[in-house]
JSON list of C-alpha atoms in Angstrom, two decimals:
[
{"chain": "A", "resi": 1, "resn": "MET", "atom": "CA", "xyz": [142.06, 88.83, 99.51]},
{"chain": "A", "resi": 2, "resn": "HIS", "atom": "CA", "xyz": [139.83, 91.52, 101.05]},
{"chain": "A", "resi": 3, "resn": "LEU", "atom": "CA", "xyz": [141.11, 94.05, 98.53]},
{"chain": "A", "resi": 4, "resn": "PHE", "atom": "CA", "xyz": [140.25, 91.73, 95.64]},
{"chain": "A", "resi": 5, "resn": "LEU", "atom": "CA", "xyz": [136.71, 91.23, 96.95]},
{"chain": "A", "resi": 6, "resn": "PHE", "atom": "CA", "xyz": [136.29, 94.98, 97.42]},
{"chain": "A", "resi": 7, "resn": "LEU", "atom": "CA", "xyz": [137.51, 95.77, 93.89]},
{"chain": "A", "resi": 8, "resn": "PHE", "atom": "CA", "xyz": [135.43, 92.97, 92.36]},
{"chain": "A", "resi": 9, "resn": "LYS", "atom": "CA", "xyz": [132.26, 94.06, 94.18]},
{"chain": "A", "resi": 10, "resn": "THR", "atom": "CA", "xyz": [132.88, 97.71, 93.26]},
{"chain": "A", "resi": 11, "resn": "LEU", "atom": "CA", "xyz": [133.24, 96.84, 89.57]},
{"chain": "A", "resi": 12, "resn": "ILE", "atom": "CA", "xyz": [130.04, 94.76, 89.62]},
{"chain": "A", "resi": 13, "resn": "ASP", "atom": "CA", "xyz": [128.14, 97.49, 91.47]},
{"chain": "A", "resi": 14, "resn": "LEU", "atom": "CA", "xyz": [129.29, 100.10, 88.94]},
{"chain": "A", "resi": 15, "resn": "LEU", "atom": "CA", "xyz": [128.12, 97.91, 86.06]},
{"chain": "A", "resi": 16, "resn": "ILE", "atom": "CA", "xyz": [124.73, 97.34, 87.65]},
{"chain": "A", "resi": 17, "resn": "PHE", "atom": "CA", "xyz": [124.46, 101.01, 88.64]},
{"chain": "A", "resi": 18, "resn": "GLY", "atom": "CA", "xyz": [124.98, 102.02, 85.01]},
{"chain": "A", "resi": 19, "resn": "LEU", "atom": "CA", "xyz": [122.45, 99.48, 83.75]},
{"chain": "A", "resi": 20, "resn": "MET", "atom": "CA", "xyz": [119.83, 100.49, 86.33]},
{"chain": "A", "resi": 21, "resn": "LEU", "atom": "CA", "xyz": [120.34, 104.19, 85.61]},
{"chain": "A", "resi": 22, "resn": "ARG", "atom": "CA", "xyz": [119.93, 103.46, 81.92]},
{"chain": "A", "resi": 23, "resn": "ILE", "atom": "CA", "xyz": [116.61, 101.72, 82.58]},
{"chain": "A", "resi": 24, "resn": "PHE", "atom": "CA", "xyz": [115.12, 104.54, 84.61]},
{"chain": "A", "resi": 25, "resn": "SER", "atom": "CA", "xyz": [116.70, 107.39, 82.69]},
{"chain": "A", "resi": 26, "resn": "SER", "atom": "CA", "xyz": [115.39, 106.00, 79.40]},
{"chain": "A", "resi": 27, "resn": "ILE", "atom": "CA", "xyz": [111.89, 106.05, 80.90]},
{"chain": "A", "resi": 28, "resn": "TRP", "atom": "CA", "xyz": [111.90, 109.44, 82.64]},
{"chain": "A", "resi": 29, "resn": "VAL", "atom": "CA", "xyz": [114.88, 111.54, 81.57]},
{"chain": "A", "resi": 30, "resn": "ASN", "atom": "CA", "xyz": [115.02, 113.65, 78.41]},
{"chain": "A", "resi": 31, "resn": "ASN", "atom": "CA", "xyz": [117.20, 112.05, 75.70]},
{"chain": "A", "resi": 32, "resn": "THR", "atom": "CA", "xyz": [119.10, 115.30, 75.21]},
{"chain": "A", "resi": 33, "resn": "ASN", "atom": "CA", "xyz": [120.41, 115.34, 78.78]},
{"chain": "A", "resi": 34, "resn": "PRO", "atom": "CA", "xyz": [124.23, 114.88, 78.67]},
{"chain": "A", "resi": 35, "resn": "ILE", "atom": "CA", "xyz": [124.21, 112.60, 81.73]},
{"chain": "A", "resi": 36, "resn": "HIS", "atom": "CA", "xyz": [121.65, 110.31, 80.07]},
{"chain": "A", "resi": 37, "resn": "GLN", "atom": "CA", "xyz": [123.69, 110.31, 76.87]},
{"chain": "A", "resi": 38, "resn": "ALA", "atom": "CA", "xyz": [126.84, 109.40, 78.84]},
{"chain": "A", "resi": 39, "resn": "ILE", "atom": "CA", "xyz": [125.02, 106.52, 80.52]},
{"chain": "A", "resi": 40, "resn": "VAL", "atom": "CA", "xyz": [123.81, 105.25, 77.15]},
{"chain": "A", "resi": 41, "resn": "LEU", "atom": "CA", "xyz": [127.33, 105.45, 75.70]},
{"chain": "A", "resi": 42, "resn": "THR", "atom": "CA", "xyz": [128.95, 103.64, 78.61]},
{"chain": "A", "resi": 43, "resn": "THR", "atom": "CA", "xyz": [126.36, 100.84, 78.73]},
{"chain": "A", "resi": 44, "resn": "ASN", "atom": "CA", "xyz": [126.18, 100.29, 74.97]},
{"chain": "A", "resi": 45, "resn": "PRO", "atom": "CA", "xyz": [129.20, 97.91, 74.88]},
{"chain": "A", "resi": 46, "resn": "LEU", "atom": "CA", "xyz": [127.32, 95.55, 77.21]},
{"chain": "A", "resi": 47, "resn": "ILE", "atom": "CA", "xyz": [124.18, 95.66, 75.07]},
{"chain": "A", "resi": 48, "resn": "ARG", "atom": "CA", "xyz": [125.70, 95.80, 71.59]},
{"chain": "A", "resi": 49, "resn": "PRO", "atom": "CA", "xyz": [126.05, 91.99, 71.14]},
{"chain": "A", "resi": 50, "resn": "LEU", "atom": "CA", "xyz": [122.29, 91.62, 71.65]},
{"chain": "A", "resi": 51, "resn": "SER", "atom": "CA", "xyz": [121.18, 94.83, 69.94]},
{"chain": "A", "resi": 52, "resn": "SER", "atom": "CA", "xyz": [119.84, 93.01, 66.87]},
{"chain": "A", "resi": 53, "resn": "TYR", "atom": "CA", "xyz": [117.15, 91.43, 69.06]},
{"chain": "A", "resi": 54, "resn": "ILE", "atom": "CA", "xyz": [115.97, 94.76, 70.54]},
{"chain": "A", "resi": 55, "resn": "LYS", "atom": "CA", "xyz": [112.96, 96.08, 68.68]},
{"chain": "A", "resi": 56, "resn": "SER", "atom": "CA", "xyz": [111.26, 98.24, 71.34]},
{"chain": "A", "resi": 57, "resn": "LYS", "atom": "CA", "xyz": [111.85, 99.99, 74.66]},
{"chain": "A", "resi": 58, "resn": "ASP", "atom": "CA", "xyz": [110.13, 97.12, 76.46]},
{"chain": "A", "resi": 59, "resn": "GLN", "atom": "CA", "xyz": [112.60, 94.64, 75.02]},
{"chain": "A", "resi": 60, "resn": "LEU", "atom": "CA", "xyz": [115.47, 96.93, 75.99]},
{"chain": "A", "resi": 61, "resn": "PHE", "atom": "CA", "xyz": [114.04, 97.15, 79.51]},
{"chain": "A", "resi": 62, "resn": "LEU", "atom": "CA", "xyz": [113.80, 93.35, 79.78]},
{"chain": "A", "resi": 63, "resn": "LEU", "atom": "CA", "xyz": [117.30, 92.93, 78.37]},
{"chain": "A", "resi": 64, "resn": "LEU", "atom": "CA", "xyz": [118.78, 95.41, 80.87]},
{"chain": "A", "resi": 65, "resn": "VAL", "atom": "CA", "xyz": [116.96, 93.80, 83.81]},
{"chain": "A", "resi": 66, "resn": "GLY", "atom": "CA", "xyz": [117.97, 90.31, 82.68]},
{"chain": "A", "resi": 67, "resn": "LEU", "atom": "CA", "xyz": [121.56, 91.38, 82.15]},
{"chain": "A", "resi": 68, "resn": "SER", "atom": "CA", "xyz": [121.66, 92.99, 85.61]},
{"chain": "A", "resi": 69, "resn": "ILE", "atom": "CA", "xyz": [120.26, 89.85, 87.25]},
{"chain": "A", "resi": 70, "resn": "MET", "atom": "CA", "xyz": [122.73, 87.68, 85.34]},
{"chain": "A", "resi": 71, "resn": "ILE", "atom": "CA", "xyz": [125.70, 89.86, 86.34]},
{"chain": "A", "resi": 72, "resn": "LYS", "atom": "CA", "xyz": [124.58, 89.89, 89.97]},
{"chain": "A", "resi": 73, "resn": "PHE", "atom": "CA", "xyz": [123.94, 86.13, 89.94]},
{"chain": "A", "resi": 74, "resn": "PHE", "atom": "CA", "xyz": [127.38, 85.23, 88.57]},
{"chain": "A", "resi": 75, "resn": "SER", "atom": "CA", "xyz": [129.17, 87.72, 90.81]},
{"chain": "A", "resi": 76, "resn": "LEU", "atom": "CA", "xyz": [127.44, 86.29, 93.89]},
{"chain": "A", "resi": 77, "resn": "TRP", "atom": "CA", "xyz": [128.15, 82.74, 92.73]},
{"chain": "A", "resi": 78, "resn": "PHE", "atom": "CA", "xyz": [131.83, 83.62, 92.25]},
{"chain": "A", "resi": 79, "resn": "ALA", "atom": "CA", "xyz": [132.11, 85.34, 95.63]},
{"chain": "A", "resi": 80, "resn": "PHE", "atom": "CA", "xyz": [130.24, 82.59, 97.47]},
{"chain": "A", "resi": 81, "resn": "SER", "atom": "CA", "xyz": [132.39, 79.90, 95.86]},
{"chain": "A", "resi": 82, "resn": "LEU", "atom": "CA", "xyz": [135.57, 81.69, 96.97]},
{"chain": "A", "resi": 83, "resn": "TYR", "atom": "CA", "xyz": [134.62, 82.77, 100.50]},
{"chain": "A", "resi": 84, "resn": "CYS", "atom": "CA", "xyz": [131.92, 80.40, 101.76]},
{"chain": "A", "resi": 85, "resn": "LEU", "atom": "CA", "xyz": [132.20, 76.94, 103.23]},
{"chain": "A", "resi": 86, "resn": "VAL", "atom": "CA", "xyz": [128.45, 76.38, 102.98]},
{"chain": "A", "resi": 87, "resn": "GLY", "atom": "CA", "xyz": [126.84, 78.44, 100.26]},
{"chain": "A", "resi": 88, "resn": "LEU", "atom": "CA", "xyz": [123.48, 78.68, 98.55]},
{"chain": "A", "resi": 89, "resn": "ASN", "atom": "CA", "xyz": [121.90, 76.46, 95.94]},
{"chain": "A", "resi": 90, "resn": "LEU", "atom": "CA", "xyz": [121.09, 77.90, 92.51]},
{"chain": "A", "resi": 91, "resn": "ILE", "atom": "CA", "xyz": [117.49, 78.83, 93.32]},
{"chain": "A", "resi": 92, "resn": "GLN", "atom": "CA", "xyz": [118.53, 80.58, 96.53]},
{"chain": "A", "resi": 93, "resn": "LEU", "atom": "CA", "xyz": [121.32, 82.33, 94.66]},
{"chain": "A", "resi": 94, "resn": "LEU", "atom": "CA", "xyz": [118.89, 83.53, 92.00]},
{"chain": "A", "resi": 95, "resn": "ALA", "atom": "CA", "xyz": [116.46, 84.75, 94.67]},
{"chain": "A", "resi": 96, "resn": "LEU", "atom": "CA", "xyz": [119.31, 86.52, 96.46]},
{"chain": "A", "resi": 97, "resn": "SER", "atom": "CA", "xyz": [120.40, 88.12, 93.18]},
{"chain": "A", "resi": 98, "resn": "VAL", "atom": "CA", "xyz": [116.91, 89.50, 92.57]},
{"chain": "A", "resi": 99, "resn": "MET", "atom": "CA", "xyz": [116.52, 90.69, 96.17]},
{"chain": "A", "resi": 100, "resn": "THR", "atom": "CA", "xyz": [119.90, 92.42, 96.26]},
{"chain": "A", "resi": 101, "resn": "LEU", "atom": "CA", "xyz": [119.16, 94.02, 92.89]},
{"chain": "A", "resi": 102, "resn": "ILE", "atom": "CA", "xyz": [115.83, 95.38, 94.18]},
{"chain": "A", "resi": 103, "resn": "THR", "atom": "CA", "xyz": [117.60, 96.67, 97.28]},
{"chain": "A", "resi": 104, "resn": "PHE", "atom": "CA", "xyz": [120.26, 98.28, 95.09]},
{"chain": "A", "resi": 105, "resn": "VAL", "atom": "CA", "xyz": [117.61, 100.08, 93.01]},
{"chain": "A", "resi": 106, "resn": "LEU", "atom": "CA", "xyz": [115.84, 101.27, 96.15]},
{"chain": "A", "resi": 107, "resn": "LYS", "atom": "CA", "xyz": [119.13, 102.64, 97.48]},
{"chain": "A", "resi": 108, "resn": "ILE", "atom": "CA", "xyz": [119.71, 104.48, 94.18]},
{"chain": "A", "resi": 109, "resn": "PHE", "atom": "CA", "xyz": [116.35, 106.19, 94.62]},
{"chain": "A", "resi": 110, "resn": "PHE", "atom": "CA", "xyz": [116.99, 106.78, 98.33]},
{"chain": "A", "resi": 111, "resn": "PHE", "atom": "CA", "xyz": [120.17, 108.72, 97.59]},
{"chain": "A", "resi": 112, "resn": "GLY", "atom": "CA", "xyz": [118.53, 110.32, 94.56]},
{"chain": "A", "resi": 113, "resn": "VAL", "atom": "CA", "xyz": [115.74, 111.74, 96.74]},
{"chain": "A", "resi": 114, "resn": "ILE", "atom": "CA", "xyz": [118.31, 113.09, 99.18]},
{"chain": "A", "resi": 115, "resn": "ALA", "atom": "CA", "xyz": [120.36, 114.65, 96.36]},
{"chain": "A", "resi": 116, "resn": "HIS", "atom": "CA", "xyz": [117.20, 116.12, 94.80]},
{"chain": "A", "resi": 117, "resn": "SER", "atom": "CA", "xyz": [116.17, 117.64, 98.12]},
{"chain": "A", "resi": 118, "resn": "LEU", "atom": "CA", "xyz": [119.60, 119.12, 98.78]},
{"chain": "A", "resi": 119, "resn": "LEU", "atom": "CA", "xyz": [119.82, 120.58, 95.27]},
{"chain": "A", "resi": 120, "resn": "SER", "atom": "CA", "xyz": [116.34, 122.09, 95.56]},
{"chain": "A", "resi": 121, "resn": "TRP", "atom": "CA", "xyz": [117.26, 123.74, 98.86]},
{"chain": "A", "resi": 122, "resn": "LEU", "atom": "CA", "xyz": [120.78, 124.90, 98.00]},
{"chain": "A", "resi": 123, "resn": "ALA", "atom": "CA", "xyz": [120.33, 125.94, 94.38]},
{"chain": "A", "resi": 124, "resn": "PRO", "atom": "CA", "xyz": [116.63, 125.95, 93.50]},
{"chain": "A", "resi": 125, "resn": "LYS", "atom": "CA", "xyz": [116.93, 127.94, 90.25]},
{"chain": "A", "resi": 126, "resn": "ASN", "atom": "CA", "xyz": [120.35, 126.69, 89.17]},
{"chain": "A", "resi": 127, "resn": "TYR", "atom": "CA", "xyz": [120.37, 124.48, 86.07]},
{"chain": "A", "resi": 128, "resn": "THR", "atom": "CA", "xyz": [123.10, 121.93, 85.50]},
{"chain": "A", "resi": 129, "resn": "PRO", "atom": "CA", "xyz": [122.85, 118.67, 83.56]},
{"chain": "A", "resi": 130, "resn": "ILE", "atom": "CA", "xyz": [123.30, 116.63, 86.76]},
{"chain": "A", "resi": 131, "resn": "SER", "atom": "CA", "xyz": [120.65, 118.56, 88.69]},
{"chain": "A", "resi": 132, "resn": "ASP", "atom": "CA", "xyz": [118.25, 118.24, 85.77]},
{"chain": "A", "resi": 133, "resn": "PHE", "atom": "CA", "xyz": [119.02, 114.52, 85.50]},
{"chain": "A", "resi": 134, "resn": "ILE", "atom": "CA", "xyz": [118.36, 113.95, 89.21]},
{"chain": "A", "resi": 135, "resn": "ARG", "atom": "CA", "xyz": [115.19, 116.04, 89.08]},
{"chain": "A", "resi": 136, "resn": "GLN", "atom": "CA", "xyz": [113.79, 114.15, 86.09]},
{"chain": "A", "resi": 137, "resn": "LEU", "atom": "CA", "xyz": [114.70, 110.83, 87.70]},
{"chain": "A", "resi": 138, "resn": "ILE", "atom": "CA", "xyz": [113.18, 111.57, 91.11]},
{"chain": "A", "resi": 139, "resn": "VAL", "atom": "CA", "xyz": [110.12, 113.72, 90.35]},
{"chain": "A", "resi": 140, "resn": "PRO", "atom": "CA", "xyz": [108.06, 110.76, 89.03]},
{"chain": "A", "resi": 141, "resn": "ILE", "atom": "CA", "xyz": [108.54, 109.08, 92.40]},
{"chain": "A", "resi": 142, "resn": "LEU", "atom": "CA", "xyz": [107.60, 112.19, 94.37]},
{"chain": "A", "resi": 143, "resn": "LYS", "atom": "CA", "xyz": [104.57, 113.20, 92.25]},
{"chain": "A", "resi": 144, "resn": "PRO", "atom": "CA", "xyz": [102.13, 110.57, 93.62]},
{"chain": "A", "resi": 145, "resn": "ILE", "atom": "CA", "xyz": [103.08, 111.51, 97.17]},
{"chain": "A", "resi": 146, "resn": "GLN", "atom": "CA", "xyz": [102.80, 115.24, 96.46]},
{"chain": "A", "resi": 147, "resn": "LYS", "atom": "CA", "xyz": [99.28, 114.78, 95.07]},
{"chain": "A", "resi": 148, "resn": "ARG", "atom": "CA", "xyz": [98.12, 113.34, 98.39]},
{"chain": "A", "resi": 149, "resn": "LEU", "atom": "CA", "xyz": [99.87, 115.80, 100.69]},
{"chain": "A", "resi": 150, "resn": "PRO", "atom": "CA", "xyz": [98.97, 119.34, 101.62]},
{"chain": "A", "resi": 151, "resn": "TYR", "atom": "CA", "xyz": [101.70, 121.99, 101.56]},
{"chain": "A", "resi": 152, "resn": "PRO", "atom": "CA", "xyz": [101.70, 123.38, 105.11]},
{"chain": "A", "resi": 153, "resn": "ALA", "atom": "CA", "xyz": [103.38, 126.79, 105.03]},
{"chain": "A", "resi": 154, "resn": "GLY", "atom": "CA", "xyz": [104.82, 126.01, 101.59]},
{"chain": "A", "resi": 155, "resn": "PHE", "atom": "CA", "xyz": [106.94, 123.04, 102.72]},
{"chain": "A", "resi": 156, "resn": "ASP", "atom": "CA", "xyz": [107.08, 119.92, 100.59]},
{"chain": "A", "resi": 157, "resn": "PHE", "atom": "CA", "xyz": [107.31, 116.84, 102.82]},
{"chain": "A", "resi": 158, "resn": "SER", "atom": "CA", "xyz": [107.16, 114.34, 99.95]},
{"chain": "A", "resi": 159, "resn": "PRO", "atom": "CA", "xyz": [110.94, 113.62, 100.04]},
{"chain": "A", "resi": 160, "resn": "VAL", "atom": "CA", "xyz": [110.71, 112.69, 103.73]},
{"chain": "A", "resi": 161, "resn": "ILE", "atom": "CA", "xyz": [107.79, 110.36, 103.08]},
{"chain": "A", "resi": 162, "resn": "ALA", "atom": "CA", "xyz": [109.53, 108.88, 100.04]},
{"chain": "A", "resi": 163, "resn": "ILE", "atom": "CA", "xyz": [112.64, 108.18, 102.12]},
{"chain": "A", "resi": 164, "resn": "VAL", "atom": "CA", "xyz": [110.55, 106.49, 104.82]},
{"chain": "A", "resi": 165, "resn": "ILE", "atom": "CA", "xyz": [108.75, 104.36, 102.23]},
{"chain": "A", "resi": 166, "resn": "ILE", "atom": "CA", "xyz": [111.99, 103.39, 100.49]},
{"chain": "A", "resi": 167, "resn": "GLN", "atom": "CA", "xyz": [113.69, 102.47, 103.77]},
{"chain": "A", "resi": 168, "resn": "SER", "atom": "CA", "xyz": [110.63, 100.46, 104.83]},
{"chain": "A", "resi": 169, "resn": "LEU", "atom": "CA", "xyz": [110.73, 98.53, 101.55]},
{"chain": "A", "resi": 170, "resn": "ILE", "atom": "CA", "xyz": [114.44, 97.84, 102.01]},
{"chain": "A", "resi": 171, "resn": "MET", "atom": "CA", "xyz": [113.79, 96.55, 105.52]},
{"chain": "A", "resi": 172, "resn": "ILE", "atom": "CA", "xyz": [111.04, 94.10, 104.48]},
{"chain": "A", "resi": 173, "resn": "ILE", "atom": "CA", "xyz": [113.08, 92.41, 101.73]},
{"chain": "A", "resi": 174, "resn": "PRO", "atom": "CA", "xyz": [113.93, 89.06, 103.34]},
{"chain": "A", "resi": 175, "resn": "ILE", "atom": "CA", "xyz": [117.60, 88.80, 102.37]},
{"chain": "A", "resi": 176, "resn": "ASN", "atom": "CA", "xyz": [118.67, 87.47, 105.78]},
{"chain": "A", "resi": 177, "resn": "SER", "atom": "CA", "xyz": [116.21, 84.58, 105.61]},
{"chain": "A", "resi": 178, "resn": "LEU", "atom": "CA", "xyz": [118.15, 83.17, 102.65]},
{"chain": "A", "resi": 179, "resn": "LEU", "atom": "CA", "xyz": [121.46, 83.39, 104.47]},
{"chain": "A", "resi": 180, "resn": "THR", "atom": "CA", "xyz": [120.59, 81.45, 107.65]},
{"chain": "A", "resi": 181, "resn": "ASN", "atom": "CA", "xyz": [122.52, 78.29, 106.72]},
{"chain": "A", "resi": 182, "resn": "THR", "atom": "CA", "xyz": [125.38, 80.06, 104.96]},
{"chain": "A", "resi": 183, "resn": "VAL", "atom": "CA", "xyz": [128.88, 79.84, 106.44]},
{"chain": "A", "resi": 184, "resn": "CYS", "atom": "CA", "xyz": [131.13, 82.54, 104.98]},
{"chain": "A", "resi": 185, "resn": "THR", "atom": "CA", "xyz": [134.19, 84.37, 106.14]},
{"chain": "A", "resi": 186, "resn": "ASN", "atom": "CA", "xyz": [133.21, 87.74, 104.58]},
{"chain": "A", "resi": 187, "resn": "LEU", "atom": "CA", "xyz": [129.43, 87.57, 104.21]},
{"chain": "A", "resi": 188, "resn": "LEU", "atom": "CA", "xyz": [128.86, 91.30, 104.69]},
{"chain": "A", "resi": 189, "resn": "GLN", "atom": "CA", "xyz": [131.50, 92.16, 102.12]},
{"chain": "A", "resi": 190, "resn": "ILE", "atom": "CA", "xyz": [130.02, 89.74, 99.59]},
{"chain": "A", "resi": 191, "resn": "LEU", "atom": "CA", "xyz": [126.62, 91.37, 99.74]}
]
């Protein structure tokens, strides 16, 4: 049963990861980047049934966010119905879906900032599609911080500050307050 929950959660996380990357890469990443093109190709089957309703990037953005929330909501509902004696009501489940989705996006950017920093230290002048993708995805987050920071001795501390801000945001999202009355056997694995 633990293996099923792990595989189910991994599949859902991969779906949401692809949808979230498509949202942010369509905003910030160049359309000619092969990684962006691969993300678009792999997420198109999920969007294709509703593509006739998409007229602009804003509508695509709303569709991707709504689809991600819906996938997260039904996956949490399914997992809670299998593994919990006392679960959440629909409003709490929707709130939990949104909160876990926000946390998931923040974690994507957390690891993206770390990857961007490592790539800039280890191979600063090396161009690969993945390094360019990560750079284009993360630089818009670092720019506002870089504008407000001096560069002491040529060091850029914006990734450190971005990581602290992202971790602080993750810590203040009140996921645990929703789960106080929940009785589950595998609560940590469900989330």
